[in-house]
PDB file of C-alpha atoms in Angstrom:
ATOM      1  CA  UNK A  48      66.357  78.198  30.060  1.00  0.00           C
ATOM      2  CA  UNK A  49      69.877  77.937  28.583  1.00  0.00           C
ATOM      3  CA  UNK A  50      70.795  74.701  26.806  1.00  0.00           C
ATOM      4  CA  UNK A  51      73.465  72.398  28.249  1.00  0.00           C
ATOM      5  CA  UNK A  52      75.450  69.638  26.652  1.00  0.00           C
ATOM      6  CA  UNK A  53      74.221  66.149  27.488  1.00  0.00           C
ATOM      7  CA  UNK A  54      76.090  64.491  30.277  1.00  0.00           C
ATOM      8  CA  UNK A  55      75.782  61.007  28.661  1.00  0.00           C
ATOM      9  CA  UNK A  56      76.706  59.693  25.233  1.00  0.00           C
ATOM     10  CA  UNK A  57      75.934  56.303  23.708  1.00  0.00           C
ATOM     11  CA  UNK A  58      78.644  53.873  22.646  1.00  0.00           C
ATOM     12  CA  UNK A  59      78.687  50.236  21.569  1.00  0.00           C
ATOM     13  CA  UNK A  60      78.990  49.118  25.157  1.00  0.00           C
ATOM     14  CA  UNK A  61      76.343  51.380  26.644  1.00  0.00           C
ATOM     15  CA  UNK A  62      76.250  54.779  28.237  1.00  0.00           C
ATOM     16  CA  UNK A  63      79.622  56.500  28.799  1.00  0.00           C
ATOM     17  CA  UNK A  64      79.707  59.416  31.187  1.00  0.00           C
ATOM     18  CA  UNK A  65      81.948  62.334  30.301  1.00  0.00           C
ATOM     19  CA  UNK A  66      83.432  62.370  33.745  1.00  0.00           C
ATOM     20  CA  UNK A  67      86.137  59.728  34.421  1.00  0.00           C
ATOM     21  CA  UNK A  68      84.581  58.877  37.749  1.00  0.00           C
ATOM     22  CA  UNK A  69      81.345  57.828  36.125  1.00  0.00           C
ATOM     23  CA  UNK A  70      83.017  55.966  33.219  1.00  0.00           C
ATOM     24  CA  UNK A  71      85.160  53.580  35.295  1.00  0.00           C
ATOM     25  CA  UNK A  72      82.368  51.083  35.874  1.00  0.00           C
ATOM     26  CA  UNK A  73      81.406  51.065  32.191  1.00  0.00           C
ATOM     27  CA  UNK A  74      85.067  50.574  31.265  1.00  0.00           C
ATOM     28  CA  UNK A  75      85.326  47.536  33.497  1.00  0.00           C
ATOM     29  CA  UNK A  76      82.168  46.087  31.982  1.00  0.00           C
ATOM     30  CA  UNK A  77      83.595  46.766  28.516  1.00  0.00           C
ATOM     31  CA  UNK A  78      86.807  44.891  29.339  1.00  0.00           C
ATOM     32  CA  UNK A  79      84.882  41.865  30.611  1.00  0.00           C
ATOM     33  CA  UNK A  80      82.858  41.319  27.392  1.00  0.00           C
ATOM     34  CA  UNK A  81      84.235  39.619  24.221  1.00  0.00           C
ATOM     35  CA  UNK A  82      81.564  40.374  21.638  1.00  0.00           C
ATOM     36  CA  UNK A  83      82.802  43.804  20.602  1.00  0.00           C
ATOM     37  CA  UNK A  84      86.465  43.300  21.552  1.00  0.00           C
ATOM     38  CA  UNK A  85      88.954  43.101  18.620  1.00  0.00           C
ATOM     39  CA  UNK A  86      92.313  41.482  19.278  1.00  0.00           C
ATOM     40  CA  UNK A  87      95.261  43.288  17.687  1.00  0.00           C
ATOM     41  CA  UNK A  88      97.389  41.280  15.212  1.00  0.00           C
ATOM     42  CA  UNK A  89     100.803  39.919  16.087  1.00  0.00           C
ATOM     43  CA  UNK A  90     103.947  41.919  15.310  1.00  0.00           C
ATOM     44  CA  UNK A  91     105.024  39.575  12.504  1.00  0.00           C
ATOM     45  CA  UNK A  92     101.581  39.434  10.816  1.00  0.00           C
ATOM     46  CA  UNK A  93     101.310  40.966   7.354  1.00  0.00           C
ATOM     47  CA  UNK A  94      97.943  42.364   8.173  1.00  0.00           C
ATOM     48  CA  UNK A  95      94.973  42.737   5.912  1.00  0.00           C
ATOM     49  CA  UNK A  96      96.327  44.866   3.109  1.00  0.00           C
ATOM     50  CA  UNK A  97      94.798  45.304  -0.362  1.00  0.00           C
ATOM     51  CA  UNK A  98      97.349  43.004  -1.991  1.00  0.00           C
ATOM     52  CA  UNK A  99      96.684  40.261   0.539  1.00  0.00           C
ATOM     53  CA  UNK A 100      92.951  40.651   0.053  1.00  0.00           C
ATOM     54  CA  UNK A 101      93.459  40.428  -3.755  1.00  0.00           C
ATOM     55  CA  UNK A 102      95.557  37.290  -3.458  1.00  0.00           C
ATOM     56  CA  UNK A 103      93.013  35.690  -1.132  1.00  0.00           C
ATOM     57  CA  UNK A 104      90.129  36.599  -3.406  1.00  0.00           C
ATOM     58  CA  UNK A 105      92.056  35.345  -6.485  1.00  0.00           C
ATOM     59  CA  UNK A 106      92.756  32.037  -4.803  1.00  0.00           C
ATOM     60  CA  UNK A 107      89.118  31.768  -3.789  1.00  0.00           C
ATOM     61  CA  UNK A 108      88.058  32.617  -7.349  1.00  0.00           C
ATOM     62  CA  UNK A 109      90.306  29.925  -8.848  1.00  0.00           C
ATOM     63  CA  UNK A 110      88.983  27.395  -6.384  1.00  0.00           C
ATOM     64  CA  UNK A 111      85.447  28.398  -7.246  1.00  0.00           C
ATOM     65  CA  UNK A 112      86.194  28.096 -11.010  1.00  0.00           C
ATOM     66  CA  UNK A 113      87.605  24.609 -10.523  1.00  0.00           C
ATOM     67  CA  UNK A 114      84.609  23.677  -8.408  1.00  0.00           C
ATOM     68  CA  UNK A 115      82.279  25.166 -11.032  1.00  0.00           C
ATOM     69  CA  UNK A 116      83.993  23.214 -13.834  1.00  0.00           C
ATOM     70  CA  UNK A 117      83.819  20.034 -11.815  1.00  0.00           C
ATOM     71  CA  UNK A 118      80.166  20.654 -11.049  1.00  0.00           C
ATOM     72  CA  UNK A 119      79.474  21.425 -14.739  1.00  0.00           C
ATOM     73  CA  UNK A 120      81.204  18.222 -15.808  1.00  0.00           C
ATOM     74  CA  UNK A 121      79.264  16.250 -13.208  1.00  0.00           C
ATOM     75  CA  UNK A 122      76.040  17.931 -14.354  1.00  0.00           C
ATOM     76  CA  UNK A 123      76.700  17.038 -18.029  1.00  0.00           C
ATOM     77  CA  UNK A 124      77.558  13.486 -17.082  1.00  0.00           C
ATOM     78  CA  UNK A 125      74.449  13.296 -14.890  1.00  0.00           C
ATOM     79  CA  UNK A 126      72.363  14.787 -17.735  1.00  0.00           C
ATOM     80  CA  UNK A 127      73.611  12.145 -20.161  1.00  0.00           C
ATOM     81  CA  UNK A 128      72.921   9.450 -17.612  1.00  0.00           C
ATOM     82  CA  UNK A 129      69.452  10.884 -16.989  1.00  0.00           C
ATOM     83  CA  UNK A 130      68.711  10.977 -20.735  1.00  0.00           C
ATOM     84  CA  UNK A 131      69.827   7.361 -21.022  1.00  0.00           C
ATOM     85  CA  UNK A 132      67.750   6.420 -18.000  1.00  0.00           C
ATOM     86  CA  UNK A 133      64.725   8.305 -19.371  1.00  0.00           C
ATOM     87  CA  UNK A 134      64.994   6.476 -22.703  1.00  0.00           C
ATOM     88  CA  UNK A 135      65.367   3.181 -20.917  1.00  0.00           C
ATOM     89  CA  UNK A 136      62.450   4.033 -18.616  1.00  0.00           C
ATOM     90  CA  UNK A 137      60.295   5.027 -21.626  1.00  0.00           C
ATOM     91  CA  UNK A 138      61.070   1.720 -23.305  1.00  0.00           C
ATOM     92  CA  UNK A 139      60.279  -0.155 -20.110  1.00  0.00           C
ATOM     93  CA  UNK A 140      57.089   1.896 -19.682  1.00  0.00           C
ATOM     94  CA  UNK A 141      56.018   1.192 -23.270  1.00  0.00           C
ATOM     95  CA  UNK A 142      56.705  -2.512 -22.797  1.00  0.00           C
ATOM     96  CA  UNK A 143      54.831  -2.498 -19.482  1.00  0.00           C
ATOM     97  CA  UNK A 144      51.927  -0.639 -21.111  1.00  0.00           C
ATOM     98  CA  UNK A 145      51.688  -3.256 -23.842  1.00  0.00           C
ATOM     99  CA  UNK A 146      51.983  -5.979 -21.243  1.00  0.00           C
ATOM    100  CA  UNK A 147      49.316  -4.274 -19.143  1.00  0.00           C
ATOM    101  CA  UNK A 148      46.965  -4.071 -22.135  1.00  0.00           C
ATOM    102  CA  UNK A 149      47.572  -7.734 -22.904  1.00  0.00           C
ATOM    103  CA  UNK A 150      47.107  -8.771 -19.280  1.00  0.00           C
ATOM    104  CA  UNK A 151      44.019  -6.573 -18.931  1.00  0.00           C
ATOM    105  CA  UNK A 152      42.492  -8.116 -22.050  1.00  0.00           C
ATOM    106  CA  UNK A 153      43.389 -11.556 -20.756  1.00  0.00           C
ATOM    107  CA  UNK A 154      41.787 -10.740 -17.388  1.00  0.00           C
ATOM    108  CA  UNK A 155      38.634  -9.485 -19.118  1.00  0.00           C
ATOM    109  CA  UNK A 156      38.513 -12.629 -21.242  1.00  0.00           C
ATOM    110  CA  UNK A 157      38.981 -14.721 -18.118  1.00  0.00           C
ATOM    111  CA  UNK A 158      36.209 -12.781 -16.338  1.00  0.00           C
ATOM    112  CA  UNK A 159      33.867 -13.249 -19.318  1.00  0.00           C
ATOM    113  CA  UNK A 160      34.735 -16.930 -19.477  1.00  0.00           C
ATOM    114  CA  UNK A 161      34.206 -17.198 -15.714  1.00  0.00           C
ATOM    115  CA  UNK A 162      30.771 -15.542 -15.965  1.00  0.00           C
ATOM    116  CA  UNK A 163      29.854 -17.793 -18.883  1.00  0.00           C
ATOM    117  CA  UNK A 164      31.113 -20.832 -16.992  1.00  0.00           C
ATOM    118  CA  UNK A 165      29.182 -19.804 -13.846  1.00  0.00           C
ATOM    119  CA  UNK A 166      26.043 -19.309 -15.918  1.00  0.00           C
ATOM    120  CA  UNK A 167      26.485 -22.694 -17.585  1.00  0.00           C
ATOM    121  CA  UNK A 168      27.168 -24.277 -14.195  1.00  0.00           C
ATOM    122  CA  UNK A 169      23.995 -22.752 -12.740  1.00  0.00           C
ATOM    123  CA  UNK A 170      21.941 -23.855 -15.725  1.00  0.00           C
ATOM    124  CA  UNK A 171      23.422 -27.337 -15.618  1.00  0.00           C
ATOM    125  CA  UNK A 172      22.878 -27.471 -11.845  1.00  0.00           C
ATOM    126  CA  UNK A 173      19.223 -26.494 -12.235  1.00  0.00           C
ATOM    127  CA  UNK A 174      18.834 -28.976 -15.083  1.00  0.00           C
ATOM    128  CA  UNK A 175      20.552 -31.645 -12.990  1.00  0.00           C
ATOM    129  CA  UNK A 176      18.230 -30.936 -10.064  1.00  0.00           C
ATOM    130  CA  UNK A 177      15.208 -31.109 -12.368  1.00  0.00           C
ATOM    131  CA  UNK A 178      16.448 -34.372 -13.836  1.00  0.00           C
ATOM    132  CA  UNK A 179      17.170 -35.721 -10.345  1.00  0.00           C
ATOM    133  CA  UNK A 180      13.662 -34.810  -9.175  1.00  0.00           C
ATOM    134  CA  UNK A 181      12.204 -36.327 -12.368  1.00  0.00           C
ATOM    135  CA  UNK A 182      14.255 -39.487 -11.832  1.00  0.00           C
ATOM    136  CA  UNK A 183      13.075 -39.674  -8.217  1.00  0.00           C
ATOM    137  CA  UNK A 184       9.473 -39.205  -9.366  1.00  0.00           C
ATOM    138  CA  UNK A 185       9.917 -41.881 -12.004  1.00  0.00           C
ATOM    139  CA  UNK A 186      11.457 -44.239  -9.453  1.00  0.00           C
ATOM    140  CA  UNK A 187       8.586 -43.569  -7.071  1.00  0.00           C
ATOM    141  CA  UNK A 188       6.051 -44.070  -9.866  1.00  0.00           C
ATOM    142  CA  UNK A 189       7.780 -47.277 -10.951  1.00  0.00           C
ATOM    143  CA  UNK A 190       7.743 -48.536  -7.370  1.00  0.00           C
ATOM    144  CA  UNK A 191       4.073 -47.650  -6.993  1.00  0.00           C
ATOM    145  CA  UNK A 192       3.278 -49.265 -10.340  1.00  0.00           C
ATOM    146  CA  UNK A 193       5.185 -52.399  -9.322  1.00  0.00           C
ATOM    147  CA  UNK A 194       3.278 -52.512  -6.055  1.00  0.00           C
ATOM    148  CA  UNK A 195       0.012 -51.905  -7.889  1.00  0.00           C
ATOM    149  CA  UNK A 196       0.919 -54.620 -10.446  1.00  0.00           C
ATOM    150  CA  UNK A 197       1.603 -57.138  -7.712  1.00  0.00           C
ATOM    151  CA  UNK A 198      -1.558 -56.125  -5.869  1.00  0.00           C
ATOM    152  CA  UNK A 199      -3.518 -56.309  -9.120  1.00  0.00           C
ATOM    153  CA  UNK A 200      -2.192 -59.793  -9.826  1.00  0.00           C
ATOM    154  CA  UNK A 201      -3.125 -60.878  -6.310  1.00  0.00           C
ATOM    155  CA  UNK A 202      -6.565 -59.286  -6.667  1.00  0.00           C
ATOM    156  CA  UNK A 203      -7.147 -60.906 -10.050  1.00  0.00           C
ATOM    157  CA  UNK A 204      -6.095 -64.255  -8.642  1.00  0.00           C
ATOM    158  CA  UNK A 205      -8.333 -63.675  -5.616  1.00  0.00           C
ATOM    159  CA  UNK A 206     -11.405 -62.595  -7.580  1.00  0.00           C
ATOM    160  CA  UNK A 207     -11.059 -65.116 -10.422  1.00  0.00           C
ATOM    161  CA  UNK A 208     -13.864 -67.300  -8.989  1.00  0.00           C
ATOM    162  CA  UNK A 209     -16.099 -64.255  -8.694  1.00  0.00           C
ATOM    163  CA  UNK A 210     -15.549 -63.520 -12.365  1.00  0.00           C
ATOM    164  CA  UNK A 211     -16.733 -66.995 -13.238  1.00  0.00           C
ATOM    165  CA  UNK A 212     -19.751 -66.550 -10.996  1.00  0.00           C
ATOM    166  CA  UNK A 213     -20.420 -63.169 -12.640  1.00  0.00           C
ATOM    167  CA  UNK A 214     -20.297 -64.748 -16.094  1.00  0.00           C
ATOM    168  CA  UNK A 215     -22.736 -67.427 -14.993  1.00  0.00           C
ATOM    169  CA  UNK A 216     -25.053 -64.778 -13.517  1.00  0.00           C
ATOM    170  CA  UNK A 217     -24.979 -62.813 -16.779  1.00  0.00           C
ATOM    171  CA  UNK A 218     -25.752 -65.961 -18.766  1.00  0.00           C
ATOM    172  CA  UNK A 219     -28.641 -66.892 -16.508  1.00  0.00           C
ATOM    173  CA  UNK A 220     -30.082 -63.391 -15.971  1.00  0.00           C
ATOM    174  CA  UNK A 221     -32.091 -61.504 -18.563  1.00  0.00           C
ATOM    175  CA  UNK A 222     -31.360 -58.106 -17.017  1.00  0.00           C
ATOM    176  CA  UNK A 223     -27.628 -57.872 -17.535  1.00  0.00           C
ATOM    177  CA  UNK A 224     -26.201 -57.753 -21.028  1.00  0.00           C
ATOM    178  CA  UNK A 225     -22.564 -58.298 -20.171  1.00  0.00           C
ATOM    179  CA  UNK A 226     -20.340 -58.570 -17.103  1.00  0.00           C
ATOM    180  CA  UNK A 227     -19.353 -54.928 -17.595  1.00  0.00           C
ATOM    181  CA  UNK A 228     -23.032 -53.949 -17.508  1.00  0.00           C
ATOM    182  CA  UNK A 229     -23.443 -55.881 -14.282  1.00  0.00           C
ATOM    183  CA  UNK A 230     -20.363 -54.247 -12.778  1.00  0.00           C
ATOM    184  CA  UNK A 231     -21.549 -50.785 -13.883  1.00  0.00           C
ATOM    185  CA  UNK A 232     -24.954 -51.357 -12.335  1.00  0.00           C
ATOM    186  CA  UNK A 233     -23.367 -52.624  -9.138  1.00  0.00           C
ATOM    187  CA  UNK A 234     -21.122 -49.569  -9.083  1.00  0.00           C
ATOM    188  CA  UNK A 235     -24.157 -47.367  -9.664  1.00  0.00           C
ATOM    189  CA  UNK A 236     -25.939 -49.093  -6.771  1.00  0.00           C
ATOM    190  CA  UNK A 237     -22.891 -48.631  -4.554  1.00  0.00           C
ATOM    191  CA  UNK A 238     -22.632 -44.963  -5.539  1.00  0.00           C
ATOM    192  CA  UNK A 239     -26.353 -44.587  -4.883  1.00  0.00           C
ATOM    193  CA  UNK A 240     -25.864 -46.241  -1.495  1.00  0.00           C
ATOM    194  CA  UNK A 241     -22.995 -43.858  -0.766  1.00  0.00           C
ATOM    195  CA  UNK A 242     -25.117 -40.888  -1.824  1.00  0.00           C
ATOM    196  CA  UNK A 243     -28.020 -42.191   0.277  1.00  0.00           C
ATOM    197  CA  UNK A 244     -25.681 -42.578   3.240  1.00  0.00           C
ATOM    198  CA  UNK A 245     -24.353 -39.038   2.724  1.00  0.00           C
ATOM    199  CA  UNK A 246     -27.906 -37.725   2.349  1.00  0.00           C
ATOM    200  CA  UNK A 247     -28.890 -39.609   5.506  1.00  0.00           C
ATOM    201  CA  UNK A 248     -25.955 -38.085   7.383  1.00  0.00           C
ATOM    202  CA  UNK A 249     -26.852 -34.651   6.020  1.00  0.00           C
ATOM    203  CA  UNK A 250     -30.499 -35.002   7.041  1.00  0.00           C
ATOM    204  CA  UNK A 251     -29.505 -36.287  10.467  1.00  0.00           C
ATOM    205  CA  UNK A 252     -27.237 -33.280  10.849  1.00  0.00           C
ATOM    206  CA  UNK A 253     -30.059 -31.001   9.751  1.00  0.00           C
ATOM    207  CA  UNK A 254     -32.437 -32.699  12.216  1.00  0.00           C
ATOM    208  CA  UNK A 255     -29.845 -32.296  14.966  1.00  0.00           C
ATOM    209  CA  UNK A 256     -29.414 -28.635  14.048  1.00  0.00           C
ATOM    210  CA  UNK A 257     -33.209 -28.197  14.035  1.00  0.00           C
ATOM    211  CA  UNK A 258     -33.412 -29.884  17.440  1.00  0.00           C
ATOM    212  CA  UNK A 259     -30.694 -27.610  18.783  1.00  0.00           C
ATOM    213  CA  UNK A 260     -32.495 -24.675  17.202  1.00  0.00           C
ATOM    214  CA  UNK A 261     -35.778 -25.746  18.829  1.00  0.00           C
ATOM    215  CA  UNK A 262     -34.017 -26.129  22.170  1.00  0.00           C
ATOM    216  CA  UNK A 263     -32.489 -22.701  21.746  1.00  0.00           C
ATOM    217  CA  UNK A 264     -35.829 -21.189  20.709  1.00  0.00           C
ATOM    218  CA  UNK A 265     -37.542 -22.926  23.652  1.00  0.00           C
ATOM    219  CA  UNK A 266     -34.894 -21.591  26.017  1.00  0.00           C
ATOM    220  CA  UNK A 267     -35.234 -18.120  24.566  1.00  0.00           C
ATOM    221  CA  UNK A 268     -39.050 -18.372  24.789  1.00  0.00           C
ATOM    222  CA  UNK A 269     -38.793 -19.557  28.403  1.00  0.00           C
ATOM    223  CA  UNK A 270     -36.468 -16.677  29.179  1.00  0.00           C
ATOM    224  CA  UNK A 271     -38.842 -14.311  27.378  1.00  0.00           C
ATOM    225  CA  UNK A 272     -41.844 -15.668  29.324  1.00  0.00           C
ATOM    226  CA  UNK A 273     -39.900 -15.380  32.565  1.00  0.00           C
ATOM    227  CA  UNK A 274     -38.972 -11.815  31.671  1.00  0.00           C
ATOM    228  CA  UNK A 275     -42.607 -11.061  30.800  1.00  0.00           C
ATOM    229  CA  UNK A 276     -43.703 -12.576  34.115  1.00  0.00           C
ATOM    230  CA  UNK A 277     -41.228 -10.379  35.913  1.00  0.00           C
ATOM    231  CA  UNK A 278     -42.468  -7.366  33.949  1.00  0.00           C
ATOM    232  CA  UNK A 279     -46.072  -8.352  34.741  1.00  0.00           C
ATOM    233  CA  UNK A 280     -45.275  -8.661  38.447  1.00  0.00           C
ATOM    234  CA  UNK A 281     -43.528  -5.305  38.338  1.00  0.00           C
ATOM    235  CA  UNK A 282     -46.522  -3.785  36.522  1.00  0.00           C
ATOM    236  CA  UNK A 283     -48.885  -5.357  39.065  1.00  0.00           C
ATOM    237  CA  UNK A 284     -46.908  -3.835  41.909  1.00  0.00           C
ATOM    238  CA  UNK A 285     -46.909  -0.524  40.101  1.00  0.00           C
ATOM    239  CA  UNK A 286     -50.676  -0.862  39.566  1.00  0.00           C
ATOM    240  CA  UNK A 287     -51.268  -1.547  43.264  1.00  0.00           C
ATOM    241  CA  UNK A 288     -49.127   1.415  44.237  1.00  0.00           C
ATOM    242  CA  UNK A 289     -50.864   3.609  41.657  1.00  0.00           C
ATOM    243  CA  UNK A 290     -54.281   2.430  42.882  1.00  0.00           C
ATOM    244  CA  UNK A 291     -53.382   3.274  46.473  1.00  0.00           C
ATOM    245  CA  UNK A 292     -52.118   6.670  45.355  1.00  0.00           C
ATOM    246  CA  UNK A 293     -55.300   7.239  43.316  1.00  0.00           C
ATOM    247  CA  UNK A 294     -57.516   6.344  46.283  1.00  0.00           C
ATOM    248  CA  UNK A 295     -55.548   8.722  48.452  1.00  0.00           C
ATOM    249  CA  UNK A 296     -55.851  11.519  45.929  1.00  0.00           C
ATOM    250  CA  UNK A 297     -59.532  10.639  45.376  1.00  0.00           C
ATOM    251  CA  UNK A 298     -60.228  11.224  49.053  1.00  0.00           C
ATOM    252  CA  UNK A 299     -58.288  14.487  48.928  1.00  0.00           C
ATOM    253  CA  UNK A 300     -60.063  15.576  45.738  1.00  0.00           C
ATOM    254  CA  UNK A 301     -63.445  14.636  47.225  1.00  0.00           C
ATOM    255  CA  UNK A 302     -62.780  16.971  50.119  1.00  0.00           C
ATOM    256  CA  UNK A 303     -61.556  19.607  47.688  1.00  0.00           C
ATOM    257  CA  UNK A 304     -64.617  19.100  45.488  1.00  0.00           C
ATOM    258  CA  UNK A 305     -66.943  19.558  48.532  1.00  0.00           C
ATOM    259  CA  UNK A 306     -65.154  22.781  49.469  1.00  0.00           C
ATOM    260  CA  UNK A 307     -65.981  24.608  46.163  1.00  0.00           C
ATOM    261  CA  UNK A 308     -69.562  23.332  46.270  1.00  0.00           C
ATOM    262  CA  UNK A 309     -69.930  24.512  49.876  1.00  0.00           C
ATOM    263  CA  UNK A 310     -68.333  27.806  48.944  1.00  0.00           C
ATOM    264  CA  UNK A 311     -70.718  28.158  46.010  1.00  0.00           C
ATOM    265  CA  UNK A 312     -73.667  27.270  48.234  1.00  0.00           C
ATOM    266  CA  UNK A 313     -72.587  29.797  50.871  1.00  0.00           C
ATOM    267  CA  UNK A 314     -72.127  32.417  48.186  1.00  0.00           C
ATOM    268  CA  UNK A 315     -75.585  31.739  46.755  1.00  0.00           C
ATOM    269  CA  UNK A 316     -77.098  31.868  50.220  1.00  0.00           C
ATOM    270  CA  UNK A 317     -75.301  35.115  50.933  1.00  0.00           C
ATOM    271  CA  UNK A 318     -76.551  36.598  47.641  1.00  0.00           C
ATOM    272  CA  UNK A 319     -80.082  35.418  48.506  1.00  0.00           C
ATOM    273  CA  UNK A 320     -79.796  36.938  51.979  1.00  0.00           C
ATOM    274  CA  UNK A 321     -78.527  40.207  50.475  1.00  0.00           C
ATOM    275  CA  UNK A 322     -81.442  40.249  48.017  1.00  0.00           C
ATOM    276  CA  UNK A 323     -83.912  39.466  50.802  1.00  0.00           C
ATOM    277  CA  UNK A 324     -82.393  42.206  52.938  1.00  0.00           C
ATOM    278  CA  UNK A 325     -82.566  44.572  49.943  1.00  0.00           C
ATOM    279  CA  UNK A 326     -86.240  43.762  49.391  1.00  0.00           C
ATOM    280  CA  UNK A 327     -86.984  44.177  53.118  1.00  0.00           C
ATOM    281  CA  UNK A 328     -85.307  47.583  53.148  1.00  0.00           C
ATOM    282  CA  UNK A 329     -87.139  48.594  49.957  1.00  0.00           C
ATOM    283  CA  UNK A 330     -90.450  47.417  51.478  1.00  0.00           C
ATOM    284  CA  UNK A 331     -89.698  49.383  54.640  1.00  0.00           C
ATOM    285  CA  UNK A 332     -89.262  52.516  52.596  1.00  0.00           C
ATOM    286  CA  UNK A 333     -92.241  51.650  50.387  1.00  0.00           C
ATOM    287  CA  UNK A 334     -90.019  51.512  47.350  1.00  0.00           C
ATOM    288  CA  UNK A 335     -90.253  48.886  44.676  1.00  0.00           C
ATOM    289  CA  UNK A 336     -86.929  47.043  44.095  1.00  0.00           C
ATOM    290  CA  UNK A 337     -85.434  48.429  40.901  1.00  0.00           C
ATOM    291  CA  UNK A 338     -82.013  46.762  41.022  1.00  0.00           C
ATOM    292  CA  UNK A 339     -81.333  43.348  39.572  1.00  0.00           C
ATOM    293  CA  UNK A 340     -79.552  40.489  41.255  1.00  0.00           C
ATOM    294  CA  UNK A 341     -76.367  40.900  39.173  1.00  0.00           C
ATOM    295  CA  UNK A 342     -75.994  44.547  40.331  1.00  0.00           C
ATOM    296  CA  UNK A 343     -74.564  43.428  43.614  1.00  0.00           C
ATOM    297  CA  UNK A 344     -72.338  46.484  44.063  1.00  0.00           C
ATOM    298  CA  UNK A 345     -75.199  48.939  43.874  1.00  0.00           C
ATOM    299  CA  UNK A 346     -77.315  46.700  46.109  1.00  0.00           C
ATOM    300  CA  UNK A 347     -74.538  46.613  48.696  1.00  0.00           C
ATOM    301  CA  UNK A 348     -74.155  50.388  48.507  1.00  0.00           C
ATOM    302  CA  UNK A 349     -77.893  50.796  49.056  1.00  0.00           C
ATOM    303  CA  UNK A 350     -77.826  48.372  51.987  1.00  0.00           C
ATOM    304  CA  UNK A 351     -74.853  50.185  53.519  1.00  0.00           C
ATOM    305  CA  UNK A 352     -76.638  53.516  53.319  1.00  0.00           C
ATOM    306  CA  UNK A 353     -79.782  52.083  54.864  1.00  0.00           C
ATOM    307  CA  UNK A 354     -77.817  50.342  57.614  1.00  0.00           C
ATOM    308  CA  UNK A 355     -75.936  53.547  58.370  1.00  0.00           C
ATOM    309  CA  UNK A 356     -79.228  55.390  58.482  1.00  0.00           C
ATOM    310  CA  UNK A 357     -80.782  52.780  60.782  1.00  0.00           C
ATOM    311  CA  UNK A 358     -77.688  52.831  62.955  1.00  0.00           C
ATOM    312  CA  UNK A 359     -77.923  56.596  63.332  1.00  0.00           C
ATOM    313  CA  UNK A 360     -81.655  56.322  64.104  1.00  0.00           C
ATOM    314  CA  UNK A 361     -80.906  53.642  66.670  1.00  0.00           C
ATOM    315  CA  UNK A 362     -78.292  55.804  68.259  1.00  0.00           C
ATOM    316  CA  UNK A 363     -80.747  58.720  68.371  1.00  0.00           C
ATOM    317  CA  UNK A 364     -83.364  56.501  69.932  1.00  0.00           C
ATOM    318  CA  UNK A 365     -80.962  55.187  72.512  1.00  0.00           C
ATOM    319  CA  UNK A 366     -79.759  58.696  73.285  1.00  0.00           C
ATOM    320  CA  UNK A 367     -83.431  59.835  73.685  1.00  0.00           C
ATOM    321  CA  UNK A 368     -84.143  56.933  76.041  1.00  0.00           C
ATOM    322  CA  UNK A 369     -81.123  57.744  78.127  1.00  0.00           C
ATOM    323  CA  UNK A 370     -82.240  61.407  78.366  1.00  0.00           C
ATOM    324  CA  UNK A 371     -85.689  60.337  79.522  1.00  0.00           C
ATOM    325  CA  UNK A 372     -84.231  58.059  82.130  1.00  0.00           C
ATOM    326  CA  UNK A 373     -81.998  60.803  83.372  1.00  0.00           C
ATOM    327  CA  UNK A 374     -84.913  63.263  83.587  1.00  0.00           C
ATOM    328  CA  UNK A 375     -87.083  60.705  85.418  1.00  0.00           C
ATOM    329  CA  UNK A 376     -84.377  60.124  87.939  1.00  0.00           C
ATOM    330  CA  UNK A 377     -83.995  63.834  88.442  1.00  0.00           C
ATOM    331  CA  UNK A 378     -87.708  64.201  89.047  1.00  0.00           C
TER     332      UNK A 378
END
């Protein structure tokens, strides 16, 4: 196919058709937009020539140089101020560091002193509590001793006559050496009485325990006897039942025992009858019996042969009799 020129070309505002009829709409759209539209300068405007551009750039350059110098001056002044501030800040920092070290040491000293003071306070508090408890104990002991002293004075005043009596008893008696000996012996007697009373109480408790033990043993024995009686009654009932069962089985076994004896008797009788029959048959044939009683099989075989023979003879005899009767009737 032959090549043709394109009917559309691309411009900044879109597609422009080569034909005027097709480009009118795009032209109208192009006139309505302001983005790519450049206004022409006025008639009295110098325009943007090279000289004007040079002058504008030169003015801009001078302004930039002045601004750069001003900024450089401000930067130098700011640098000097910053150096001064840094020196001042370093001095302040060094002073604050020294102050911090001093304050930190002071705080540590205060903390150590506080710990030491707390430790001393705790120790003193514990010591004070111990002393307070000791003082209270001493006060209590002093009060008890005062009470005991007053009671002792009253007791001494009360028992003063008894002391005189005790001295008189010691003087009169030959047993006591001194009042202390008398008092010791009386104390020994009182202790012996106390021990005797304790031993009496102990023995009474043992007797009571033995009595309770005897009661318990008696109860257990009574329960055991009652259990044995129950077992004996149960055994007696079992014995009665067993006796009834034994009597029943005795009757049954008696009948069973008679049955084997009767069977044995019948068997012996049968053997005797067989032997008698064997002897009779041998005597009939005039033969001496040569078989023994324990050879029952051979005896039975012999008897069977003889019985068969006798049966055949009997049949022959009966048949002969019947023939004779028939012939007699015919005659």
